[in-house]
């Protein structure tokens, strides 16, 4: 059976908690398909130091190395013995088949890299837009893949389990330019949002949590600019931020959370500074200008009041 080693850098443990909610397969089912060598929250038989010693002496071969959290060589955050997370990863990088960055911190640096003035706090192969983090941009593991990024704050458990299962089954994974599996991240968070009709007819949402209205025009929704299948693979199988009336904040993207003012749409003379991906500002203005002139009666009522 192939095995998996999970280690943590600067992390809030959110991706681990998200993984506990996995369904199809459930968390425990996943670890019937792949042996869990060590996880800081779940392991009790062996500590990380013992596992690392076995790997170091070539007594143990690791298939999947999963990293949760941003990485640093700062000794304040040493993980085991006198090793920093960066040193541990440097030792392991040529010994494992795949390295998977679980969550936005390990993928792009996220909050730890934003809060730290030290450029040494980084994602594994990216630091925000910059290619090359702890590892250079051309680094590949034994399998020929670079670091496989499963971003999100946290990542959805199914994005992780589907990736592991695809690799266990020997399927090829195509990655985008930010090393995210395309099968998952070629979609936008906007795709499948139940507010799409409001978006098309430019009917604006007024407040968080309401069932009506699109959150793009005033409330800062980043769905049309964010690569994530949040409205295709639903959270807990039932919902998503935008379905619940909360704008998408773009947490799967490389520039999260560098942007400010999450809950407002920045505009210039009433025109959003950023328009949906793939659309020019001129096309956007023409389409929305026309849409706004047709007042769709049904969409301007409370949904409970419509027949
Ligand atoms: S709320 Fe966001 S994701 Fe939903 S339709 Fe509007 S812009 Fe798209």
PDB file of N, CA and C in Angstrom, residues 18-71:
ATOM      1  N   UNK A  18     -10.658  20.556   7.781  1.00  0.00           N
ATOM      2  CA  UNK A  18     -11.492  20.415   6.594  1.00  0.00           C
ATOM      3  C   UNK A  18     -11.485  18.958   6.122  1.00  0.00           C
ATOM      4  N   UNK A  19     -10.307  18.347   6.155  1.00  0.00           N
ATOM      5  CA  UNK A  19     -10.196  16.957   5.680  1.00  0.00           C
ATOM      6  C   UNK A  19     -11.033  16.003   6.534  1.00  0.00           C
ATOM      7  N   UNK A  20     -11.200  16.347   7.812  1.00  0.00           N
ATOM      8  CA  UNK A  20     -12.034  15.489   8.671  1.00  0.00           C
ATOM      9  C   UNK A  20     -13.482  15.447   8.184  1.00  0.00           C
ATOM     10  N   UNK A  21     -13.884  16.456   7.391  1.00  0.00           N
ATOM     11  CA  UNK A  21     -15.253  16.488   6.857  1.00  0.00           C
ATOM     12  C   UNK A  21     -15.380  15.779   5.511  1.00  0.00           C
ATOM     13  N   UNK A  22     -14.328  15.099   5.095  1.00  0.00           N
ATOM     14  CA  UNK A  22     -14.380  14.460   3.768  1.00  0.00           C
ATOM     15  C   UNK A  22     -15.519  13.435   3.709  1.00  0.00           C
ATOM     16  N   UNK A  23     -16.140  13.376   2.544  1.00  0.00           N
ATOM     17  CA  UNK A  23     -17.184  12.378   2.290  1.00  0.00           C
ATOM     18  C   UNK A  23     -16.852  11.771   0.938  1.00  0.00           C
ATOM     19  N   UNK A  24     -17.095  10.538   0.767  1.00  0.00           N
ATOM     20  CA  UNK A  24     -16.918   9.917  -0.550  1.00  0.00           C
ATOM     21  C   UNK A  24     -15.531  10.140  -1.160  1.00  0.00           C
ATOM     22  N   UNK A  25     -14.478   9.646  -0.642  1.00  0.00           N
ATOM     23  CA  UNK A  25     -14.431   8.803   0.554  1.00  0.00           C
ATOM     24  C   UNK A  25     -14.376   9.643   1.826  1.00  0.00           C
ATOM     25  N   UNK A  26     -14.866   9.015   2.905  1.00  0.00           N
ATOM     26  CA  UNK A  26     -14.710   9.629   4.215  1.00  0.00           C
ATOM     27  C   UNK A  26     -13.238   9.603   4.600  1.00  0.00           C
ATOM     28  N   UNK A  27     -12.900  10.406   5.605  1.00  0.00           N
ATOM     29  CA  UNK A  27     -11.525  10.502   6.095  1.00  0.00           C
ATOM     30  C   UNK A  27     -10.950   9.103   6.369  1.00  0.00           C
ATOM     31  N   UNK A  28     -11.704   8.287   7.145  1.00  0.00           N
ATOM     32  CA  UNK A  28     -11.148   6.976   7.512  1.00  0.00           C
ATOM     33  C   UNK A  28     -11.050   6.058   6.293  1.00  0.00           C
ATOM     34  N   UNK A  29     -11.954   6.260   5.311  1.00  0.00           N
ATOM     35  CA  UNK A  29     -11.877   5.431   4.092  1.00  0.00           C
ATOM     36  C   UNK A  29     -10.642   5.783   3.266  1.00  0.00           C
ATOM     37  N   UNK A  30     -10.302   7.081   3.245  1.00  0.00           N
ATOM     38  CA  UNK A  30      -9.109   7.498   2.498  1.00  0.00           C
ATOM     39  C   UNK A  30      -7.891   6.768   3.046  1.00  0.00           C
ATOM     40  N   UNK A  31      -7.834   6.686   4.400  1.00  0.00           N
ATOM     41  CA  UNK A  31      -6.654   6.070   4.993  1.00  0.00           C
ATOM     42  C   UNK A  31      -6.770   4.543   5.088  1.00  0.00           C
ATOM     43  N   UNK A  32      -7.760   3.991   4.390  1.00  0.00           N
ATOM     44  CA  UNK A  32      -7.724   2.542   4.118  1.00  0.00           C
ATOM     45  C   UNK A  32      -7.099   2.301   2.750  1.00  0.00           C
ATOM     46  N   UNK A  33      -7.070   3.370   1.939  1.00  0.00           N
ATOM     47  CA  UNK A  33      -6.487   3.259   0.593  1.00  0.00           C
ATOM     48  C   UNK A  33      -5.013   3.650   0.593  1.00  0.00           C
ATOM     49  N   UNK A  34      -4.642   4.494   1.552  1.00  0.00           N
ATOM     50  CA  UNK A  34      -3.260   4.951   1.631  1.00  0.00           C
ATOM     51  C   UNK A  34      -2.868   4.961   3.115  1.00  0.00           C
ATOM     52  N   UNK A  35      -1.702   4.431   3.405  1.00  0.00           N
ATOM     53  CA  UNK A  35      -1.287   4.329   4.817  1.00  0.00           C
ATOM     54  C   UNK A  35      -0.812   5.685   5.328  1.00  0.00           C
ATOM     55  N   UNK A  36      -1.354   6.102   6.464  1.00  0.00           N
ATOM     56  CA  UNK A  36      -0.930   7.369   7.062  1.00  0.00           C
ATOM     57  C   UNK A  36       0.286   7.102   7.946  1.00  0.00           C
ATOM     58  N   UNK A  37       1.439   7.599   7.512  1.00  0.00           N
ATOM     59  CA  UNK A  37       2.673   7.353   8.277  1.00  0.00           C
ATOM     60  C   UNK A  37       2.728   8.210   9.530  1.00  0.00           C
ATOM     61  N   UNK A  38       2.346   9.473   9.330  1.00  0.00           N
ATOM     62  CA  UNK A  38       2.404  10.394  10.472  1.00  0.00           C
ATOM     63  C   UNK A  38       1.547  11.611  10.167  1.00  0.00           C
ATOM     64  N   UNK A  39       0.822  12.078  11.157  1.00  0.00           N
ATOM     65  CA  UNK A  39       0.104  13.353  11.090  1.00  0.00           C
ATOM     66  C   UNK A  39       0.190  13.969  12.486  1.00  0.00           C
ATOM     67  N   UNK A  40       0.550  15.263  12.604  1.00  0.00           N
ATOM     68  CA  UNK A  40       0.760  15.827  13.945  1.00  0.00           C
ATOM     69  C   UNK A  40      -0.464  15.758  14.846  1.00  0.00           C
ATOM     70  N   UNK A  41      -1.670  15.710  14.291  1.00  0.00           N
ATOM     71  CA  UNK A  41      -2.863  15.672  15.149  1.00  0.00           C
ATOM     72  C   UNK A  41      -3.356  14.256  15.436  1.00  0.00           C
ATOM     73  N   UNK A  42      -3.012  13.285  14.603  1.00  0.00           N
ATOM     74  CA  UNK A  42      -3.648  11.973  14.750  1.00  0.00           C
ATOM     75  C   UNK A  42      -2.695  10.846  15.138  1.00  0.00           C
ATOM     76  N   UNK A  43      -1.395  11.059  14.991  1.00  0.00           N
ATOM     77  CA  UNK A  43      -0.487   9.925  15.159  1.00  0.00           C
ATOM     78  C   UNK A  43      -0.129   9.721  16.615  1.00  0.00           C
ATOM     79  N   UNK A  44      -0.051   8.476  17.022  1.00  0.00           N
ATOM     80  CA  UNK A  44       0.343   8.200  18.403  1.00  0.00           C
ATOM     81  C   UNK A  44       1.397   7.095  18.465  1.00  0.00           C
ATOM     82  N   UNK A  45       1.532   6.306  17.376  1.00  0.00           N
ATOM     83  CA  UNK A  45       2.497   5.200  17.439  1.00  0.00           C
ATOM     84  C   UNK A  45       3.933   5.696  17.311  1.00  0.00           C
ATOM     85  N   UNK A  46       4.135   6.613  16.364  1.00  0.00           N
ATOM     86  CA  UNK A  46       5.490   7.088  16.099  1.00  0.00           C
ATOM     87  C   UNK A  46       5.485   8.601  16.078  1.00  0.00           C
ATOM     88  N   UNK A  47       6.560   9.219  16.565  1.00  0.00           N
ATOM     89  CA  UNK A  47       6.636  10.668  16.421  1.00  0.00           C
ATOM     90  C   UNK A  47       7.362  11.018  15.121  1.00  0.00           C
ATOM     91  N   UNK A  48       7.346  12.298  14.776  1.00  0.00           N
ATOM     92  CA  UNK A  48       7.920  12.709  13.489  1.00  0.00           C
ATOM     93  C   UNK A  48       9.408  12.395  13.420  1.00  0.00           C
ATOM     94  N   UNK A  49      10.073  12.578  14.542  1.00  0.00           N
ATOM     95  CA  UNK A  49      11.523  12.346  14.567  1.00  0.00           C
ATOM     96  C   UNK A  49      11.858  10.905  14.172  1.00  0.00           C
ATOM     97  N   UNK A  50      11.094   9.960  14.715  1.00  0.00           N
ATOM     98  CA  UNK A  50      11.350   8.543  14.411  1.00  0.00           C
ATOM     99  C   UNK A  50      11.079   8.256  12.942  1.00  0.00           C
ATOM    100  N   UNK A  51       9.992   8.824  12.420  1.00  0.00           N
ATOM    101  CA  UNK A  51       9.662   8.590  11.006  1.00  0.00           C
ATOM    102  C   UNK A  51      10.769   9.164  10.128  1.00  0.00           C
ATOM    103  N   UNK A  52      11.224  10.376  10.484  1.00  0.00           N
ATOM    104  CA  UNK A  52      12.268  11.018   9.667  1.00  0.00           C
ATOM    105  C   UNK A  52      13.562  10.223   9.700  1.00  0.00           C
ATOM    106  N   UNK A  53      13.866   9.646  10.855  1.00  0.00           N
ATOM    107  CA  UNK A  53      15.089   8.830  10.958  1.00  0.00           C
ATOM    108  C   UNK A  53      15.004   7.642  10.019  1.00  0.00           C
ATOM    109  N   UNK A  54      13.825   7.001   9.970  1.00  0.00           N
ATOM    110  CA  UNK A  54      13.664   5.818   9.102  1.00  0.00           C
ATOM    111  C   UNK A  54      13.793   6.212   7.639  1.00  0.00           C
ATOM    112  N   UNK A  55      13.272   7.422   7.302  1.00  0.00           N
ATOM    113  CA  UNK A  55      13.381   7.871   5.902  1.00  0.00           C
ATOM    114  C   UNK A  55      14.851   8.176   5.590  1.00  0.00           C
ATOM    115  N   UNK A  56      15.495   8.828   6.532  1.00  0.00           N
ATOM    116  CA  UNK A  56      16.892   9.242   6.344  1.00  0.00           C
ATOM    117  C   UNK A  56      17.799   8.029   6.112  1.00  0.00           C
ATOM    118  N   UNK A  57      17.503   6.947   6.818  1.00  0.00           N
ATOM    119  CA  UNK A  57      18.365   5.753   6.670  1.00  0.00           C
ATOM    120  C   UNK A  57      17.856   4.843   5.554  1.00  0.00           C
ATOM    121  N   UNK A  58      16.949   5.367   4.737  1.00  0.00           N
ATOM    122  CA  UNK A  58      16.390   4.624   3.584  1.00  0.00           C
ATOM    123  C   UNK A  58      15.665   3.344   3.984  1.00  0.00           C
ATOM    124  N   UNK A  59      15.200   3.294   5.252  1.00  0.00           N
ATOM    125  CA  UNK A  59      14.409   2.121   5.676  1.00  0.00           C
ATOM    126  C   UNK A  59      12.944   2.327   5.309  1.00  0.00           C
ATOM    127  N   UNK A  60      12.591   3.541   5.014  1.00  0.00           N
ATOM    128  CA  UNK A  60      11.192   3.868   4.694  1.00  0.00           C
ATOM    129  C   UNK A  60      11.141   4.731   3.443  1.00  0.00           C
ATOM    130  N   UNK A  61      10.262   4.319   2.514  1.00  0.00           N
ATOM    131  CA  UNK A  61      10.098   5.082   1.277  1.00  0.00           C
ATOM    132  C   UNK A  61       8.744   5.800   1.378  1.00  0.00           C
ATOM    133  N   UNK A  62       8.719   7.078   1.046  1.00  0.00           N
ATOM    134  CA  UNK A  62       7.469   7.842   1.181  1.00  0.00           C
ATOM    135  C   UNK A  62       6.900   8.136  -0.198  1.00  0.00           C
ATOM    136  N   UNK A  63       5.608   7.890  -0.346  1.00  0.00           N
ATOM    137  CA  UNK A  63       4.961   8.184  -1.629  1.00  0.00           C
ATOM    138  C   UNK A  63       4.428   9.617  -1.653  1.00  0.00           C
ATOM    139  N   UNK A  64       3.545   9.958  -0.712  1.00  0.00           N
ATOM    140  CA  UNK A  64       2.957  11.302  -0.700  1.00  0.00           C
ATOM    141  C   UNK A  64       3.464  12.076   0.514  1.00  0.00           C
ATOM    142  N   UNK A  65       4.076  13.212   0.254  1.00  0.00           N
ATOM    143  CA  UNK A  65       4.417  14.118   1.350  1.00  0.00           C
ATOM    144  C   UNK A  65       3.435  15.285   1.255  1.00  0.00           C
ATOM    145  N   UNK A  66       2.624  15.453   2.288  1.00  0.00           N
ATOM    146  CA  UNK A  66       1.640  16.538   2.298  1.00  0.00           C
ATOM    147  C   UNK A  66       2.127  17.606   3.268  1.00  0.00           C
ATOM    148  N   UNK A  67       2.142  18.834   2.807  1.00  0.00           N
ATOM    149  CA  UNK A  67       2.580  19.939   3.669  1.00  0.00           C
ATOM    150  C   UNK A  67       1.409  20.883   3.867  1.00  0.00           C
ATOM    151  N   UNK A  68       1.109  21.153   5.119  1.00  0.00           N
ATOM    152  CA  UNK A  68       0.056  22.112   5.472  1.00  0.00           C
ATOM    153  C   UNK A  68       0.742  23.294   6.160  1.00  0.00           C
ATOM    154  N   UNK A  69       0.502  24.500   5.679  1.00  0.00           N
ATOM    155  CA  UNK A  69       1.100  25.674   6.309  1.00  0.00           C
ATOM    156  C   UNK A  69       2.255  26.237   5.495  1.00  0.00           C
ATOM    157  N   UNK A  70       2.521  27.530   5.728  1.00  0.00           N
ATOM    158  CA  UNK A  70       3.659  28.169   5.063  1.00  0.00           C
ATOM    159  C   UNK A  70       4.947  27.630   5.676  1.00  0.00           C
ATOM    160  N   UNK A  71       6.057  27.820   4.970  1.00  0.00           N
ATOM    161  CA  UNK A  71       7.320  27.261   5.456  1.00  0.00           C
ATOM    162  C   UNK A  71       8.307  28.390   5.734  1.00  0.00           C
TER     163      UNK A  71
END
